[in-house]
Amino acid sequence: MTEQQLSAPSRARSERSRSGIGHVDQQQSERFTVVGNHLAQHAELSLTAIGLATHIQSLPEGAPVGIKVLAAKFPEGEIRIAAALRELEAHGYLARARERMPSGRIVTRTTSYNVPLVGGVMEAEPVPTPEPVPERGDTAQELLASLRAHEPRLLLSVRDTHHLAPAVSAWLERGIAPDAVRRTLTAGLPAEPLRRPAAFLAHRLAELLPPLVPAAPEPSRPDPFQTCDGCERAYRAPRPGRCRDCAPLTAVA
């Protein structure tokens, strides 16, 4: 009889099936977050970015997600967390824009997307047009809409311009001329196609935001005139007392 031989490919397939991952899944009815495989198996995101996106998507509305807050929770540190946030922005899972509050304080508003932005628009159901942006919003939106005339790849939707307008307004409020903002956004673009121009602009607006110009110091005022308690001569001093000529005599006495 001919001895039966097992082929090597069959043996290899059997070993792979036994050494691969196994799953024990249980039904969860509370305290769970649905994460798409487009995120969990993303080929271009780092594991830090994937884990951070999962954590952010699990947070309740209004929870703080600043770099220092996240670094206080996890061991990666501020540098790695900041890099992971930039990854998520570049791939459409996160958007950050600076807004000026009624009190005048500038805050960063973060928006998390469980479905990434593609070309500035979510792949899910359509999103209603937001309300007009106050505080020079018209100028910011006009600037954003004009970018396509300088670089066709920076074609934005109406929703994109509303979403990015606060970040552009932050530049304008710091005294940056619209032409300078436009040059910053259109200069040195990567050679490859921009799949998500809105996410790219959000990242560039946040990373290149110039610092606030420090307020000019108030001019120093001279001390007020005082009347010397010794000779009744007028002299300048912060508080009443004796002039320089009378003060040594008082000390000697």
PDB file of C-alpha atoms in Angstrom:
ATOM      1  CA  MET A   1       0.000   0.000   0.000  1.00  0.00           C
ATOM      2  CA  THR A   2       1.056   3.491  -0.683  1.00  0.00           C
ATOM      3  CA  GLU A   3       1.692   5.375   2.541  1.00  0.00           C
ATOM      4  CA  GLN A   4      -0.507   8.442   2.823  1.00  0.00           C
ATOM      5  CA  GLN A   5       1.406  11.704   3.234  1.00  0.00           C
ATOM      6  CA  LEU A   6      -0.038  14.877   4.812  1.00  0.00           C
ATOM      7  CA  SER A   7       0.822  17.987   2.874  1.00  0.00           C
ATOM      8  CA  ALA A   8       2.789  20.783   4.582  1.00  0.00           C
ATOM      9  CA  PRO A   9       0.234  23.511   3.730  1.00  0.00           C
ATOM     10  CA  SER A  10      -2.501  21.625   5.578  1.00  0.00           C
ATOM     11  CA  ARG A  11      -0.315  21.270   8.634  1.00  0.00           C
ATOM     12  CA  ALA A  12       0.605  24.949   8.490  1.00  0.00           C
ATOM     13  CA  ARG A  13      -3.035  25.998   8.233  1.00  0.00           C
ATOM     14  CA  SER A  14      -3.920  23.849  11.220  1.00  0.00           C
ATOM     15  CA  GLU A  15      -1.128  25.367  13.309  1.00  0.00           C
ATOM     16  CA  ARG A  16      -2.175  28.876  12.378  1.00  0.00           C
ATOM     17  CA  SER A  17      -5.791  28.242  13.345  1.00  0.00           C
ATOM     18  CA  ARG A  18      -4.708  26.993  16.760  1.00  0.00           C
ATOM     19  CA  SER A  19      -2.176  29.774  17.426  1.00  0.00           C
ATOM     20  CA  GLY A  20      -4.354  32.708  16.307  1.00  0.00           C
ATOM     21  CA  ILE A  21      -6.581  34.822  18.513  1.00  0.00           C
ATOM     22  CA  GLY A  22      -9.651  33.351  20.153  1.00  0.00           C
ATOM     23  CA  HIS A  23     -12.622  35.370  21.388  1.00  0.00           C
ATOM     24  CA  VAL A  24     -14.871  34.950  24.406  1.00  0.00           C
ATOM     25  CA  ASP A  25     -17.652  37.482  23.841  1.00  0.00           C
ATOM     26  CA  GLN A  26     -20.338  38.346  26.352  1.00  0.00           C
ATOM     27  CA  GLN A  27     -23.429  40.449  25.756  1.00  0.00           C
ATOM     28  CA  GLN A  28     -23.141  43.888  27.415  1.00  0.00           C
ATOM     29  CA  SER A  29     -26.217  45.931  28.219  1.00  0.00           C
ATOM     30  CA  GLU A  30     -24.582  48.911  29.970  1.00  0.00           C
ATOM     31  CA  ARG A  31     -21.285  50.824  30.214  1.00  0.00           C
ATOM     32  CA  PHE A  32     -19.982  49.957  26.759  1.00  0.00           C
ATOM     33  CA  THR A  33     -18.816  51.896  23.703  1.00  0.00           C
ATOM     34  CA  VAL A  34     -19.286  50.851  20.075  1.00  0.00           C
ATOM     35  CA  VAL A  35     -16.041  51.287  18.119  1.00  0.00           C
ATOM     36  CA  GLY A  36     -15.895  50.656  14.389  1.00  0.00           C
ATOM     37  CA  ASN A  37     -13.301  48.376  12.843  1.00  0.00           C
ATOM     38  CA  HIS A  38     -12.255  51.313  10.672  1.00  0.00           C
ATOM     39  CA  LEU A  39     -10.715  52.666  13.887  1.00  0.00           C
ATOM     40  CA  ALA A  40      -9.775  49.498  15.755  1.00  0.00           C
ATOM     41  CA  GLN A  41      -7.952  48.089  12.694  1.00  0.00           C
ATOM     42  CA  HIS A  42      -6.749  51.377  11.189  1.00  0.00           C
ATOM     43  CA  ALA A  43      -3.576  50.710   9.216  1.00  0.00           C
ATOM     44  CA  GLU A  44      -2.120  54.227   9.494  1.00  0.00           C
ATOM     45  CA  LEU A  45      -2.850  55.141  13.119  1.00  0.00           C
ATOM     46  CA  SER A  46      -0.527  54.227  15.977  1.00  0.00           C
ATOM     47  CA  LEU A  47      -1.803  52.039  18.791  1.00  0.00           C
ATOM     48  CA  THR A  48      -1.598  55.057  21.077  1.00  0.00           C
ATOM     49  CA  ALA A  49      -3.897  57.033  18.771  1.00  0.00           C
ATOM     50  CA  ILE A  50      -6.356  54.124  18.431  1.00  0.00           C
ATOM     51  CA  GLY A  51      -6.500  53.673  22.193  1.00  0.00           C
ATOM     52  CA  LEU A  52      -6.858  57.399  22.802  1.00  0.00           C
ATOM     53  CA  ALA A  53      -9.684  57.683  20.261  1.00  0.00           C
ATOM     54  CA  THR A  54     -11.483  54.781  21.956  1.00  0.00           C
ATOM     55  CA  HIS A  55     -11.114  56.469  25.345  1.00  0.00           C
ATOM     56  CA  ILE A  56     -12.347  59.827  24.034  1.00  0.00           C
ATOM     57  CA  GLN A  57     -15.370  58.227  22.355  1.00  0.00           C
ATOM     58  CA  SER A  58     -16.288  56.606  25.677  1.00  0.00           C
ATOM     59  CA  LEU A  59     -16.349  59.924  27.585  1.00  0.00           C
ATOM     60  CA  PRO A  60     -19.596  61.757  28.345  1.00  0.00           C
ATOM     61  CA  GLU A  61     -20.463  65.025  26.639  1.00  0.00           C
ATOM     62  CA  GLY A  62     -18.508  67.929  28.085  1.00  0.00           C
ATOM     63  CA  ALA A  63     -15.726  65.855  29.654  1.00  0.00           C
ATOM     64  CA  PRO A  64     -12.310  67.614  29.545  1.00  0.00           C
ATOM     65  CA  VAL A  65      -9.865  66.147  27.015  1.00  0.00           C
ATOM     66  CA  GLY A  66      -6.930  68.536  27.220  1.00  0.00           C
ATOM     67  CA  ILE A  67      -3.385  67.202  26.871  1.00  0.00           C
ATOM     68  CA  LYS A  68      -2.603  67.762  30.551  1.00  0.00           C
ATOM     69  CA  VAL A  69      -5.862  66.099  31.633  1.00  0.00           C
ATOM     70  CA  LEU A  70      -5.145  63.014  29.510  1.00  0.00           C
ATOM     71  CA  ALA A  71      -1.494  62.875  30.603  1.00  0.00           C
ATOM     72  CA  ALA A  72      -2.646  62.809  34.209  1.00  0.00           C
ATOM     73  CA  LYS A  73      -4.727  59.689  33.474  1.00  0.00           C
ATOM     74  CA  PHE A  74      -2.302  57.653  31.371  1.00  0.00           C
ATOM     75  CA  PRO A  75       1.442  56.893  31.483  1.00  0.00           C
ATOM     76  CA  GLU A  76       2.256  57.957  27.903  1.00  0.00           C
ATOM     77  CA  GLY A  77       3.049  61.569  28.809  1.00  0.00           C
ATOM     78  CA  GLU A  78       2.153  64.869  27.170  1.00  0.00           C
ATOM     79  CA  ILE A  79       4.419  64.491  24.113  1.00  0.00           C
ATOM     80  CA  ARG A  80       3.013  61.122  22.994  1.00  0.00           C
ATOM     81  CA  ILE A  81      -0.564  62.158  23.758  1.00  0.00           C
ATOM     82  CA  ALA A  82      -0.157  65.388  21.783  1.00  0.00           C
ATOM     83  CA  ALA A  83       1.232  63.406  18.836  1.00  0.00           C
ATOM     84  CA  ALA A  84      -1.673  60.938  19.025  1.00  0.00           C
ATOM     85  CA  LEU A  85      -4.194  63.787  19.024  1.00  0.00           C
ATOM     86  CA  ARG A  86      -2.563  65.200  15.903  1.00  0.00           C
ATOM     87  CA  GLU A  87      -2.858  61.767  14.257  1.00  0.00           C
ATOM     88  CA  LEU A  88      -6.569  61.645  15.036  1.00  0.00           C
ATOM     89  CA  GLU A  89      -7.042  65.150  13.637  1.00  0.00           C
ATOM     90  CA  ALA A  90      -5.184  64.278  10.441  1.00  0.00           C
ATOM     91  CA  HIS A  91      -7.366  61.192   9.905  1.00  0.00           C
ATOM     92  CA  GLY A  92     -10.681  62.888  10.666  1.00  0.00           C
ATOM     93  CA  TYR A  93     -11.479  61.368  14.062  1.00  0.00           C
ATOM     94  CA  LEU A  94     -10.941  64.604  15.974  1.00  0.00           C
ATOM     95  CA  ALA A  95     -11.252  68.333  15.366  1.00  0.00           C
ATOM     96  CA  ARG A  96     -10.034  71.123  17.638  1.00  0.00           C
ATOM     97  CA  ALA A  97     -10.875  74.788  17.223  1.00  0.00           C
ATOM     98  CA  ARG A  98     -10.210  77.802  19.426  1.00  0.00           C
ATOM     99  CA  GLU A  99     -13.234  79.898  20.340  1.00  0.00           C
ATOM    100  CA  ARG A 100     -13.550  83.167  22.220  1.00  0.00           C
ATOM    101  CA  MET A 101     -16.024  83.054  25.092  1.00  0.00           C
ATOM    102  CA  PRO A 102     -18.310  86.027  25.928  1.00  0.00           C
ATOM    103  CA  SER A 103     -15.904  86.839  28.768  1.00  0.00           C
ATOM    104  CA  GLY A 104     -13.073  87.233  26.237  1.00  0.00           C
ATOM    105  CA  ARG A 105     -11.254  84.059  27.313  1.00  0.00           C
ATOM    106  CA  ILE A 106     -10.118  81.807  24.442  1.00  0.00           C
ATOM    107  CA  VAL A 107     -10.858  78.106  24.879  1.00  0.00           C
ATOM    108  CA  THR A 108     -10.250  75.037  22.718  1.00  0.00           C
ATOM    109  CA  ARG A 109     -13.391  73.171  21.666  1.00  0.00           C
ATOM    110  CA  THR A 110     -12.783  69.522  20.773  1.00  0.00           C
ATOM    111  CA  THR A 111     -15.156  67.441  18.646  1.00  0.00           C
ATOM    112  CA  SER A 112     -14.837  63.643  18.422  1.00  0.00           C
ATOM    113  CA  TYR A 113     -16.152  61.715  15.401  1.00  0.00           C
ATOM    114  CA  ASN A 114     -16.901  57.999  15.728  1.00  0.00           C
ATOM    115  CA  VAL A 115     -17.115  57.987  11.925  1.00  0.00           C
ATOM    116  CA  PRO A 116     -14.126  59.847  10.449  1.00  0.00           C
ATOM    117  CA  LEU A 117     -14.476  62.913   8.304  1.00  0.00           C
ATOM    118  CA  VAL A 118     -13.820  62.268   4.619  1.00  0.00           C
ATOM    119  CA  GLY A 119     -13.210  65.463   2.716  1.00  0.00           C
ATOM    120  CA  GLY A 120     -14.631  67.328   5.688  1.00  0.00           C
ATOM    121  CA  VAL A 121     -17.970  65.464   5.665  1.00  0.00           C
ATOM    122  CA  MET A 122     -18.945  62.497   7.821  1.00  0.00           C
ATOM    123  CA  GLU A 123     -19.667  59.262   6.011  1.00  0.00           C
ATOM    124  CA  ALA A 124     -22.861  58.844   8.010  1.00  0.00           C
ATOM    125  CA  GLU A 125     -26.141  60.748   7.702  1.00  0.00           C
ATOM    126  CA  PRO A 126     -26.032  64.413   6.587  1.00  0.00           C
ATOM    127  CA  VAL A 127     -25.357  67.037   9.233  1.00  0.00           C
ATOM    128  CA  PRO A 128     -27.495  70.217   9.446  1.00  0.00           C
ATOM    129  CA  THR A 129     -25.796  73.530   8.732  1.00  0.00           C
ATOM    130  CA  PRO A 130     -24.611  75.145  11.979  1.00  0.00           C
ATOM    131  CA  GLU A 131     -25.576  78.631  13.092  1.00  0.00           C
ATOM    132  CA  PRO A 132     -23.460  81.526  11.774  1.00  0.00           C
ATOM    133  CA  VAL A 133     -20.258  82.072  13.716  1.00  0.00           C
ATOM    134  CA  PRO A 134     -20.087  85.410  15.640  1.00  0.00           C
ATOM    135  CA  GLU A 135     -17.040  87.685  16.092  1.00  0.00           C
ATOM    136  CA  ARG A 136     -15.649  88.273  12.605  1.00  0.00           C
ATOM    137  CA  GLY A 137     -17.097  84.920  11.489  1.00  0.00           C
ATOM    138  CA  ASP A 138     -18.084  86.262   8.066  1.00  0.00           C
ATOM    139  CA  THR A 139     -14.505  87.312   7.345  1.00  0.00           C
ATOM    140  CA  ALA A 140     -13.185  83.930   8.501  1.00  0.00           C
ATOM    141  CA  GLN A 141     -15.679  82.000   6.388  1.00  0.00           C
ATOM    142  CA  GLU A 142     -14.966  84.126   3.330  1.00  0.00           C
ATOM    143  CA  LEU A 143     -11.257  83.491   3.788  1.00  0.00           C
ATOM    144  CA  LEU A 144     -11.826  79.733   4.012  1.00  0.00           C
ATOM    145  CA  ALA A 145     -14.089  79.717   0.971  1.00  0.00           C
ATOM    146  CA  SER A 146     -11.449  81.583  -1.048  1.00  0.00           C
ATOM    147  CA  LEU A 147      -8.739  78.993  -0.433  1.00  0.00           C
ATOM    148  CA  ARG A 148      -9.857  76.879  -3.390  1.00  0.00           C
ATOM    149  CA  ALA A 149      -8.977  79.755  -5.725  1.00  0.00           C
ATOM    150  CA  HIS A 150      -5.357  79.526  -4.541  1.00  0.00           C
ATOM    151  CA  GLU A 151      -5.206  75.738  -4.117  1.00  0.00           C
ATOM    152  CA  PRO A 152      -7.937  73.576  -5.746  1.00  0.00           C
ATOM    153  CA  ARG A 153      -7.262  70.744  -3.285  1.00  0.00           C
ATOM    154  CA  LEU A 154      -8.520  72.932  -0.435  1.00  0.00           C
ATOM    155  CA  LEU A 155     -12.143  72.717  -1.565  1.00  0.00           C
ATOM    156  CA  LEU A 156     -14.345  72.965   1.537  1.00  0.00           C
ATOM    157  CA  SER A 157     -18.033  72.378   2.091  1.00  0.00           C
ATOM    158  CA  VAL A 158     -20.374  74.839   3.788  1.00  0.00           C
ATOM    159  CA  ARG A 159     -20.151  72.766   6.960  1.00  0.00           C
ATOM    160  CA  ASP A 160     -16.343  72.840   6.779  1.00  0.00           C
ATOM    161  CA  THR A 161     -16.247  76.634   6.654  1.00  0.00           C
ATOM    162  CA  HIS A 162     -18.609  76.943   9.642  1.00  0.00           C
ATOM    163  CA  HIS A 163     -16.581  74.407  11.599  1.00  0.00           C
ATOM    164  CA  LEU A 164     -13.171  75.988  10.893  1.00  0.00           C
ATOM    165  CA  ALA A 165     -14.247  79.638  11.145  1.00  0.00           C
ATOM    166  CA  PRO A 166     -13.600  79.950  14.925  1.00  0.00           C
ATOM    167  CA  ALA A 167     -10.010  78.759  14.467  1.00  0.00           C
ATOM    168  CA  VAL A 168      -9.450  81.332  11.692  1.00  0.00           C
ATOM    169  CA  SER A 169     -11.084  84.020  13.848  1.00  0.00           C
ATOM    170  CA  ALA A 170      -8.533  83.276  16.578  1.00  0.00           C
ATOM    171  CA  TRP A 171      -5.781  84.227  14.088  1.00  0.00           C
ATOM    172  CA  LEU A 172      -7.588  87.401  13.031  1.00  0.00           C
ATOM    173  CA  GLU A 173      -8.180  88.421  16.650  1.00  0.00           C
ATOM    174  CA  ARG A 174      -4.419  88.244  17.194  1.00  0.00           C
ATOM    175  CA  GLY A 175      -3.852  90.883  14.545  1.00  0.00           C
ATOM    176  CA  ILE A 176      -2.856  88.525  11.702  1.00  0.00           C
ATOM    177  CA  ALA A 177      -3.942  89.930   8.341  1.00  0.00           C
ATOM    178  CA  PRO A 178      -6.285  87.738   6.235  1.00  0.00           C
ATOM    179  CA  ASP A 179      -3.690  87.516   3.440  1.00  0.00           C
ATOM    180  CA  ALA A 180      -1.090  86.250   5.919  1.00  0.00           C
ATOM    181  CA  VAL A 181      -3.518  83.607   7.210  1.00  0.00           C
ATOM    182  CA  ARG A 182      -4.274  82.557   3.638  1.00  0.00           C
ATOM    183  CA  ARG A 183      -0.578  82.217   2.776  1.00  0.00           C
ATOM    184  CA  THR A 184       0.036  80.137   5.894  1.00  0.00           C
ATOM    185  CA  LEU A 185      -2.775  77.723   5.013  1.00  0.00           C
ATOM    186  CA  THR A 186      -1.826  77.283   1.364  1.00  0.00           C
ATOM    187  CA  ALA A 187       1.989  77.259   1.531  1.00  0.00           C
ATOM    188  CA  GLY A 188       4.072  74.097   1.568  1.00  0.00           C
ATOM    189  CA  LEU A 189       1.255  71.619   1.000  1.00  0.00           C
ATOM    190  CA  PRO A 190       2.222  67.936   0.684  1.00  0.00           C
ATOM    191  CA  ALA A 191       2.612  66.545  -2.815  1.00  0.00           C
ATOM    192  CA  GLU A 192       0.173  63.682  -2.267  1.00  0.00           C
ATOM    193  CA  PRO A 193      -3.613  64.245  -2.605  1.00  0.00           C
ATOM    194  CA  LEU A 194      -5.396  65.742   0.407  1.00  0.00           C
ATOM    195  CA  ARG A 195      -8.091  63.240   1.315  1.00  0.00           C
ATOM    196  CA  ARG A 196      -9.347  65.335   4.237  1.00  0.00           C
ATOM    197  CA  PRO A 197      -8.647  69.021   3.545  1.00  0.00           C
ATOM    198  CA  ALA A 198     -10.786  70.149   6.508  1.00  0.00           C
ATOM    199  CA  ALA A 199      -8.844  67.981   8.964  1.00  0.00           C
ATOM    200  CA  PHE A 200      -5.547  69.146   7.425  1.00  0.00           C
ATOM    201  CA  LEU A 201      -6.514  72.808   7.839  1.00  0.00           C
ATOM    202  CA  ALA A 202      -7.745  72.262  11.403  1.00  0.00           C
ATOM    203  CA  HIS A 203      -4.381  70.736  12.275  1.00  0.00           C
ATOM    204  CA  ARG A 204      -2.412  73.560  10.623  1.00  0.00           C
ATOM    205  CA  LEU A 205      -4.525  76.294  12.237  1.00  0.00           C
ATOM    206  CA  ALA A 206      -4.005  74.787  15.688  1.00  0.00           C
ATOM    207  CA  GLU A 207      -0.301  73.970  15.352  1.00  0.00           C
ATOM    208  CA  LEU A 208       0.822  77.265  13.755  1.00  0.00           C
ATOM    209  CA  LEU A 209      -1.331  79.655  15.808  1.00  0.00           C
ATOM    210  CA  PRO A 210       0.891  82.638  16.709  1.00  0.00           C
ATOM    211  CA  PRO A 211       1.201  83.614  20.375  1.00  0.00           C
ATOM    212  CA  LEU A 212      -0.653  86.573  21.793  1.00  0.00           C
ATOM    213  CA  VAL A 213       1.282  89.823  21.617  1.00  0.00           C
ATOM    214  CA  PRO A 214       2.056  90.884  25.202  1.00  0.00           C
ATOM    215  CA  ALA A 215       0.366  94.070  26.288  1.00  0.00           C
ATOM    216  CA  ALA A 216       2.598  97.134  26.325  1.00  0.00           C
ATOM    217  CA  PRO A 217       3.595  98.107  29.871  1.00  0.00           C
ATOM    218  CA  GLU A 218       1.871 101.157  31.268  1.00  0.00           C
ATOM    219  CA  PRO A 219       4.132 104.209  31.450  1.00  0.00           C
ATOM    220  CA  SER A 220       5.456 104.810  34.945  1.00  0.00           C
ATOM    221  CA  ARG A 221       3.916 107.766  36.719  1.00  0.00           C
ATOM    222  CA  PRO A 222       5.993 110.084  38.888  1.00  0.00           C
ATOM    223  CA  ASP A 223       5.377 110.128  42.606  1.00  0.00           C
ATOM    224  CA  PRO A 224       2.877 112.743  43.758  1.00  0.00           C
ATOM    225  CA  PHE A 225       3.953 115.991  45.381  1.00  0.00           C
ATOM    226  CA  GLN A 226       4.214 115.952  49.172  1.00  0.00           C
ATOM    227  CA  THR A 227       4.817 118.794  51.650  1.00  0.00           C
ATOM    228  CA  CYS A 228       7.842 118.211  53.839  1.00  0.00           C
ATOM    229  CA  ASP A 229       6.946 117.961  57.531  1.00  0.00           C
ATOM    230  CA  GLY A 230      10.232 119.686  58.402  1.00  0.00           C
ATOM    231  CA  CYS A 231      10.711 122.598  55.993  1.00  0.00           C
ATOM    232  CA  GLU A 232       7.300 122.555  54.277  1.00  0.00           C
ATOM    233  CA  ARG A 233       9.034 122.380  50.913  1.00  0.00           C
ATOM    234  CA  ALA A 234       7.275 120.518  48.098  1.00  0.00           C
ATOM    235  CA  TYR A 235       8.910 117.299  46.985  1.00  0.00           C
ATOM    236  CA  ARG A 236       7.895 114.097  45.222  1.00  0.00           C
ATOM    237  CA  ALA A 237       7.430 110.902  47.250  1.00  0.00           C
ATOM    238  CA  PRO A 238       5.021 107.965  47.356  1.00  0.00           C
ATOM    239  CA  ARG A 239       3.771 108.987  50.836  1.00  0.00           C
ATOM    240  CA  PRO A 240       3.912 112.014  53.167  1.00  0.00           C
ATOM    241  CA  GLY A 241       7.017 112.557  55.327  1.00  0.00           C
ATOM    242  CA  ARG A 242      10.227 114.605  55.134  1.00  0.00           C
ATOM    243  CA  CYS A 243      12.307 115.588  52.151  1.00  0.00           C
ATOM    244  CA  ARG A 244      15.850 114.310  51.621  1.00  0.00           C
ATOM    245  CA  ASP A 245      17.399 117.371  53.284  1.00  0.00           C
ATOM    246  CA  CYS A 246      15.332 117.081  56.432  1.00  0.00           C
ATOM    247  CA  ALA A 247      15.360 113.275  56.763  1.00  0.00           C
ATOM    248  CA  PRO A 248      19.114 112.988  57.723  1.00  0.00           C
ATOM    249  CA  LEU A 249      18.662 115.654  60.391  1.00  0.00           C
ATOM    250  CA  THR A 250      15.805 113.692  61.896  1.00  0.00           C
ATOM    251  CA  ALA A 251      17.920 110.534  61.902  1.00  0.00           C
ATOM    252  CA  VAL A 252      20.822 112.345  63.665  1.00  0.00           C
ATOM    253  CA  ALA A 253      18.496 113.836  66.263  1.00  0.00           C
TER     254      ALA A 253
END
